[in-house]
mmCIF file of C-alpha atoms in Angstrom:
data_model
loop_
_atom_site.group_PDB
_atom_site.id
_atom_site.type_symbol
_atom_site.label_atom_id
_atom_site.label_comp_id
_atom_site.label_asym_id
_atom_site.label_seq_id
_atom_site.Cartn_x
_atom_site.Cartn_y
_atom_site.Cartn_z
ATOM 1 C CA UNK A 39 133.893 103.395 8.747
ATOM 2 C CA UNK A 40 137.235 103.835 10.570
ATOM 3 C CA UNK A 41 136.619 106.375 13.485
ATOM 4 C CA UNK A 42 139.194 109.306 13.163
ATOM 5 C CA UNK A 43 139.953 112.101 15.107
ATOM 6 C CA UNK A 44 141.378 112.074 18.902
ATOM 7 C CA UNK A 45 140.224 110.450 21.885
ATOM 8 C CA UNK A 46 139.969 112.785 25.085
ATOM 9 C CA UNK A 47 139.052 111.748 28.527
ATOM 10 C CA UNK A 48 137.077 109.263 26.941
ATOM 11 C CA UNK A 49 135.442 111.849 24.253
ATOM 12 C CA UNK A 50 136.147 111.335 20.330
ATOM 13 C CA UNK A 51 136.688 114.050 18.788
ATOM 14 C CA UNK A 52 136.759 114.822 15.251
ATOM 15 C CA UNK A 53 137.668 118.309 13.621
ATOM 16 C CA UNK A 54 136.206 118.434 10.386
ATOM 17 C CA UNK A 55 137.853 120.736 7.213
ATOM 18 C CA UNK A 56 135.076 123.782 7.738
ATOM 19 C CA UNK A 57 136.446 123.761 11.511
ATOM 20 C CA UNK A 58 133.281 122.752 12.771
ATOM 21 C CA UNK A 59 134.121 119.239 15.131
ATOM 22 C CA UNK A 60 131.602 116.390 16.009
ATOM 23 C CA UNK A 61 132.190 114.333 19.229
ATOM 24 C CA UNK A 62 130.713 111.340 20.539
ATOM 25 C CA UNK A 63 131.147 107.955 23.034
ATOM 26 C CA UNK A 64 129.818 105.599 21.417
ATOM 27 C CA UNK A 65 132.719 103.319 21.380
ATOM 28 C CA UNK A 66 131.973 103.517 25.064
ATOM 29 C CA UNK A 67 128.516 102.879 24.495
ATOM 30 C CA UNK A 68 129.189 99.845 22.739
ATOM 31 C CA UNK A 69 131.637 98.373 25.088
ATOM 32 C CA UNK A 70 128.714 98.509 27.915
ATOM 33 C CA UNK A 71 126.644 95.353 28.667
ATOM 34 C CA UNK A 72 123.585 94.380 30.748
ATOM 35 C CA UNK A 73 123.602 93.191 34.066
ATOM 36 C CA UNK A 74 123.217 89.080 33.768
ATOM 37 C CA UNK A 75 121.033 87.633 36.311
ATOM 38 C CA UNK A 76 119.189 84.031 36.011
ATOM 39 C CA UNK A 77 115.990 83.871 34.815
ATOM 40 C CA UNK A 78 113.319 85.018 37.862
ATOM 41 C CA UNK A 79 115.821 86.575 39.556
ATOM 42 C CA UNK A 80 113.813 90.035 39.666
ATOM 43 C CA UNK A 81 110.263 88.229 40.808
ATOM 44 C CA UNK A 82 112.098 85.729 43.131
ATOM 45 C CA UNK A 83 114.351 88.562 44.889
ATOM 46 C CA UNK A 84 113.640 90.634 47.581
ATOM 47 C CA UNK A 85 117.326 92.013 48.464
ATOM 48 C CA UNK A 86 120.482 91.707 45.536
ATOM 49 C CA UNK A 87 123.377 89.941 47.029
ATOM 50 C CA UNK A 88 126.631 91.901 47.266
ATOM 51 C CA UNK A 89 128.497 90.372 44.238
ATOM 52 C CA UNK A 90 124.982 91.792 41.788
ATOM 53 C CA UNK A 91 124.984 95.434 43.635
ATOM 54 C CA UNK A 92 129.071 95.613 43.203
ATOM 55 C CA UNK A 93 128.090 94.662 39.358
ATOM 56 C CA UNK A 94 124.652 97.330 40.229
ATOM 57 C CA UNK A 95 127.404 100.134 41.299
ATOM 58 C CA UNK A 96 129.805 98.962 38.145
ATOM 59 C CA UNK A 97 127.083 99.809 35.565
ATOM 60 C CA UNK A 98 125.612 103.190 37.458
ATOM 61 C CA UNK A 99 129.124 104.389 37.369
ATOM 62 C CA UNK A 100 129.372 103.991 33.792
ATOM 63 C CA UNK A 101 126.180 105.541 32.653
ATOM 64 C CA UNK A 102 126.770 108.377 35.173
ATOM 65 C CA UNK A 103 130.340 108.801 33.701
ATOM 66 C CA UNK A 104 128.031 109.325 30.511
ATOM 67 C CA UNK A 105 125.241 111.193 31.888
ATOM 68 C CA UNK A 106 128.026 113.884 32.941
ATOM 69 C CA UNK A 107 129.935 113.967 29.714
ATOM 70 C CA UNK A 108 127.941 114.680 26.585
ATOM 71 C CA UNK A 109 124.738 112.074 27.008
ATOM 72 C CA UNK A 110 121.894 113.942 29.534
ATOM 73 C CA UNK A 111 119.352 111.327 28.582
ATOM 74 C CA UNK A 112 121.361 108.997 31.055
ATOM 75 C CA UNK A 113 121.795 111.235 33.588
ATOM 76 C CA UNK A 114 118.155 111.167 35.755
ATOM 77 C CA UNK A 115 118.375 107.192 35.374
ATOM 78 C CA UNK A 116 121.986 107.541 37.259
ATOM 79 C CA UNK A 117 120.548 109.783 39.671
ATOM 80 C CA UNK A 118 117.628 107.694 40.246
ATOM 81 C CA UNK A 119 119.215 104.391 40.652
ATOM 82 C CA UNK A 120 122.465 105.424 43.222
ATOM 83 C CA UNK A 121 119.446 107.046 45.277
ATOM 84 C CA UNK A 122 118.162 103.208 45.561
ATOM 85 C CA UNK A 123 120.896 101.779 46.742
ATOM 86 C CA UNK A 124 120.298 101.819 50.190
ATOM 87 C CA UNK A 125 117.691 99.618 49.518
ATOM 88 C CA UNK A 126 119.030 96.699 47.190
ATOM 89 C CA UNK A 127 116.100 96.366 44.941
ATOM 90 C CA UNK A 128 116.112 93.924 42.731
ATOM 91 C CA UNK A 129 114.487 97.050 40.241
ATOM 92 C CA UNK A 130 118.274 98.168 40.332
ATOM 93 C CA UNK A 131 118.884 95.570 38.245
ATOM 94 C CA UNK A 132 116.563 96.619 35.998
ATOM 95 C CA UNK A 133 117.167 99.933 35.883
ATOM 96 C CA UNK A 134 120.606 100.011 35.081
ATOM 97 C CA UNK A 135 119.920 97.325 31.623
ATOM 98 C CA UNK A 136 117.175 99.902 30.692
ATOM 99 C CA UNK A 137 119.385 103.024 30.982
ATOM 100 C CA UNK A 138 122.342 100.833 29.023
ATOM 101 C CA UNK A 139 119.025 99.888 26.678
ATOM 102 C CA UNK A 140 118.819 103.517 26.299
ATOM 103 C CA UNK A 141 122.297 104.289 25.648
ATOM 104 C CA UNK A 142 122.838 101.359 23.037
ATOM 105 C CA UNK A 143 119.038 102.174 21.039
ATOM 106 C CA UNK A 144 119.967 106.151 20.716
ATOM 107 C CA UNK A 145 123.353 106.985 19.444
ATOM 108 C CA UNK A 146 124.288 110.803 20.289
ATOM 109 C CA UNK A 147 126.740 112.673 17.725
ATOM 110 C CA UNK A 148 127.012 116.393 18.713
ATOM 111 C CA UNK A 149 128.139 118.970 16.039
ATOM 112 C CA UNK A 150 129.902 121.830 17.229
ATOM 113 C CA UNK A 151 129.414 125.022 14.121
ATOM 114 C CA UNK A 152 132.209 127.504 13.643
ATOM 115 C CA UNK A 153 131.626 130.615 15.277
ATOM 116 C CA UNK A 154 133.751 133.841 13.860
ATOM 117 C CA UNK A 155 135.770 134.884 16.517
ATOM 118 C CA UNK A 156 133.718 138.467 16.011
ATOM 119 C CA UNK A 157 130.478 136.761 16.909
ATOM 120 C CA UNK A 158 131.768 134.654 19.904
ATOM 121 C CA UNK A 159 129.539 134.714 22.974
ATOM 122 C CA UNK A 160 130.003 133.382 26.325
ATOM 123 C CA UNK A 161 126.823 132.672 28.033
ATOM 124 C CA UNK A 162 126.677 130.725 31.513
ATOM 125 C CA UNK A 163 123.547 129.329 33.855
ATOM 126 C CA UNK A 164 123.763 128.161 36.980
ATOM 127 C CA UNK A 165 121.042 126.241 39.122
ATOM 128 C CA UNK A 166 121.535 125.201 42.478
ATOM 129 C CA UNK A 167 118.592 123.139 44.985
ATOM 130 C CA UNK A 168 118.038 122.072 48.314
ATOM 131 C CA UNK A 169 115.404 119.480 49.567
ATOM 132 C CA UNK A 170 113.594 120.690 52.627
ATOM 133 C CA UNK A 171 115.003 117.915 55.059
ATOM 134 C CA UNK A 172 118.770 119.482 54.172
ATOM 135 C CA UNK A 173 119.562 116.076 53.390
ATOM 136 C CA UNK A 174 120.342 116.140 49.354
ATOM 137 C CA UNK A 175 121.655 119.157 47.516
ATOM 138 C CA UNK A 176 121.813 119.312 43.577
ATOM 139 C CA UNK A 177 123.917 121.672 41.577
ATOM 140 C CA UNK A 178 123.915 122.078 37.839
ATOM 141 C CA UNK A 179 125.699 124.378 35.363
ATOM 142 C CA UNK A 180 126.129 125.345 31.961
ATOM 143 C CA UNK A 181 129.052 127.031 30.258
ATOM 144 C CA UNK A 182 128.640 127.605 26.520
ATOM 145 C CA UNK A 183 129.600 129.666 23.474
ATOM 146 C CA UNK A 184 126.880 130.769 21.171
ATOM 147 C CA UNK A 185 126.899 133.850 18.551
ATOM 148 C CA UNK A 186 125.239 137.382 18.930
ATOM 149 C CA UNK A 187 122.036 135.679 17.726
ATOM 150 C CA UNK A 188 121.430 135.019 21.707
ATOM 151 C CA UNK A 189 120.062 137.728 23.316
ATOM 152 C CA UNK A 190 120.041 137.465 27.276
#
């Protein structure tokens, strides 16, 4: 099946005839690939080179870019393995081919329903933490339209 409908920022996008639109990356997804290291390199390795954590970096960047955009399954692993990589694991490694495991094994399709323009909600939530040390800070938000069928 031929893919239709318009690629933004990386997004497809497809508007369907009831005006409802589905929109998806899986042609990202499917361009992705697993970090290649020799056989033993995780048991035999107690510090990745600079060549496998520029190729560690690479693949974080692209499951973050995914994480942020339409797939939140991705985004903890992301978040999880940049906060390694002051340590050059060798677990980075392995990290970053499960979360691309991940991506590739569960293929996300969201479908957006039309909302009468009578019924059209905004709602918005906003979450914002602090670690005790001051040293991280982590900000999240949502911005959505729903129906009057939410009551806040």
């Amino acid at each position: 099946m031929k893919d239709e409908g318009t690629l933004i920022s990386g997004v497809r996008v497809i508007q369907h005839h009831d005006f409802s639109f589905t929109w998806h990356m899986q042609h990202y997804v499917d361009d992705m690939a697993p970090i290649e290291v020799p056989r033993g390199f995780i048991g035999q390795t107690a510090e990745i080179d600079d060549a496998t954590m520029s190729k560690v970096m690479s693949c974080n960047g692209q499951i973050g870019w995914l994480g942020g955009n339409g797939r939140p399954d991705l985004a903890a692993g992301h978040s999880i393995i940049a906060g390694g990589y002051k340590d050059k694991s060798p677990a980075l490694v392995t990290d970053c081919n499960g979360c691309v495991k991940q991506a590739k094994a569960h293929k996300v399709r969201l479908r957006i329903w039309p909302i009468p323009y009578a019924d059209l909600r905004l709602a918005t939530f906003c979450d914002s933490s602090f670690d005790f040390k001051g040293v991280r800070h982590q900000q999240g938000w949502i911005c959505t339209f729903t129906n009057y069928r939410l009551n806040i």
